[in-house]
Short mmCIF file of C-alpha atoms in Angstrom, two decimals:
data_model
loop_
_atom_site.label_atom_id
_atom_site.label_comp_id
_atom_site.label_asym_id
_atom_site.label_seq_id
_atom_site.Cartn_x
_atom_site.Cartn_y
_atom_site.Cartn_z
CA MET T 441 12.16 5.89 1.84
CA GLN T 442 15.49 7.14 0.45
CA LEU T 443 16.84 3.59 0.61
CA VAL T 444 13.97 2.33 -1.60
CA PHE T 445 14.56 5.22 -4.05
CA ILE T 446 18.32 4.48 -4.23
CA LEU T 447 17.68 0.68 -4.71
CA SER T 448 15.04 1.42 -7.44
CA LEU T 449 17.46 3.76 -9.21
CA LEU T 450 20.26 1.14 -9.03
CA PHE T 451 17.88 -1.52 -10.40
CA ALA T 452 16.99 0.88 -13.29
CA VAL T 453 20.59 1.38 -14.07
CA LEU T 454 21.25 -2.43 -14.06
CA ILE T 455 18.23 -2.96 -16.40
CA ALA T 456 19.37 -0.19 -18.76
CA THR T 457 22.89 -1.63 -18.85
CA PHE T 458 21.56 -5.10 -19.56
CA ALA T 459 19.26 -3.79 -22.32
CA VAL T 460 22.05 -1.86 -24.03
CA GLN T 461 24.40 -4.85 -23.90
CA ASN T 462 21.67 -7.09 -25.43
CA SER T 463 20.33 -4.90 -28.25
CA ALA T 464 20.09 -7.55 -31.02
CA SER T 465 16.86 -7.84 -32.92
CA VAL T 466 14.54 -10.69 -31.82
CA ALA T 467 11.28 -12.00 -33.34
CA ILE T 468 8.26 -11.65 -30.99
CA ASN T 469 5.28 -13.95 -31.59
CA PHE T 470 2.09 -12.78 -29.85
CA LEU T 471 -1.38 -13.97 -30.62
CA PHE T 472 -1.64 -13.61 -34.42
CA THR T 473 1.27 -11.24 -35.02
CA LYS T 474 4.97 -11.65 -35.54
CA VAL T 475 7.19 -8.57 -35.05
CA GLU T 476 10.97 -8.03 -35.12
CA VAL T 477 12.09 -5.62 -32.41
CA SER T 478 15.17 -4.72 -30.44
CA GLN T 479 15.84 -6.94 -27.54
CA ALA T 480 16.50 -3.82 -25.46
CA LEU T 481 13.02 -2.63 -26.28
CA VAL T 482 11.49 -5.91 -25.11
CA ILE T 483 13.52 -5.74 -21.89
CA PHE T 484 12.45 -2.11 -21.27
CA ILE T 485 8.81 -2.87 -21.97
CA SER T 486 8.87 -5.90 -19.68
CA ALA T 487 10.50 -3.99 -16.84
CA ALA T 488 8.01 -1.12 -17.27
CA LEU T 489 5.00 -3.42 -17.20
CA GLY T 490 6.43 -5.16 -14.10
CA ALA T 491 6.85 -1.83 -12.40
CA ILE T 492 3.31 -0.75 -13.25
CA ILE T 493 1.90 -3.99 -11.93
CA VAL T 494 3.83 -3.66 -8.68
CA ALA T 495 2.65 -0.03 -8.31
CA LEU T 496 -0.89 -1.08 -8.83
CA LEU T 497 -0.65 -3.89 -6.31
CA GLY T 498 0.89 -1.40 -3.82
CA LEU T 499 -1.94 1.13 -4.39
CA VAL T 500 -4.46 -1.63 -3.68
CA LYS T 501 -2.65 -2.53 -0.41
CA HIS T 502 -2.46 1.16 0.47
CA ARG T 503 -6.11 1.67 -0.03
CA LYS T 504 -7.01 -1.47 2.07
CA MET T 505 -4.74 -0.23 4.95
CA ASN T 506 -6.33 3.23 4.84
CA LYS T 507 -9.79 1.72 4.99
CA THR T 508 -8.73 -0.46 7.95
CA ILE T 509 -7.15 2.54 9.70
CA ASN T 510 -10.26 4.64 9.32
CA LYS T 511 -12.52 1.76 10.68
CA GLN T 512 -10.11 1.48 13.60
CA LYS T 513 -10.15 5.22 14.25
CA LEU T 514 -13.99 5.15 14.39
CA GLU T 515 -13.88 2.17 16.77
CA ILE T 516 -11.40 4.01 19.06
CA GLU T 517 -13.71 7.04 19.13
CA LYS T 518 -16.64 4.84 20.07
CA LEU T 519 -14.60 3.06 22.74
CA LYS T 520 -13.45 6.39 24.13
CA LYS T 521 -16.96 7.62 24.40
CA ASP T 522 -18.07 4.46 26.05
CA CYS T 523 -15.14 4.66 28.48
CA THR T 524 -16.04 8.31 29.38
CA ARG T 525 -19.69 7.37 29.82
CA LEU T 526 -18.81 4.39 32.14
CA HIS T 527 -16.40 6.54 34.04
CA ARG T 528 -19.04 9.17 34.59
CA LYS T 529 -21.55 6.55 35.58
CA LYS T 530 -19.01 5.13 38.10
CA GLN T 531 -18.46 8.51 39.63
CA GLU T 532 -22.14 9.20 39.95
CA LYS T 533 -22.67 5.88 41.61
CA SER T 534 -19.73 6.57 43.91
CA LEU T 535 -21.24 9.97 44.84
CA ASN T 536 -24.64 8.35 45.57
CA ASN T 537 -23.04 5.77 47.79
CA ASP T 538 -21.19 8.48 49.61
CA GLU T 539 -24.34 10.42 50.28
CA ASN T 540 -26.02 7.32 51.82
#
């Protein structure tokens, strides 16, 4: 976990350095608008949107894994109960055969 944090921090520093070194003004055409903004701002917004998308995809994956884990826990409990029931049935059958 700490390695991921350190790598993320290093990546953020690299992005910030790149943005500062490329701070010229650029024209952005999007749909029906044209805007002049700093290239550093464009880089920052692009990186932030990318991070948000990655975080959302990670959240979806995490939820799916939790759902799978919960289903598997329920299945394990069911199988444990079945195992206990069958073990008791086997013991009862064994006791009945010993009595005969």
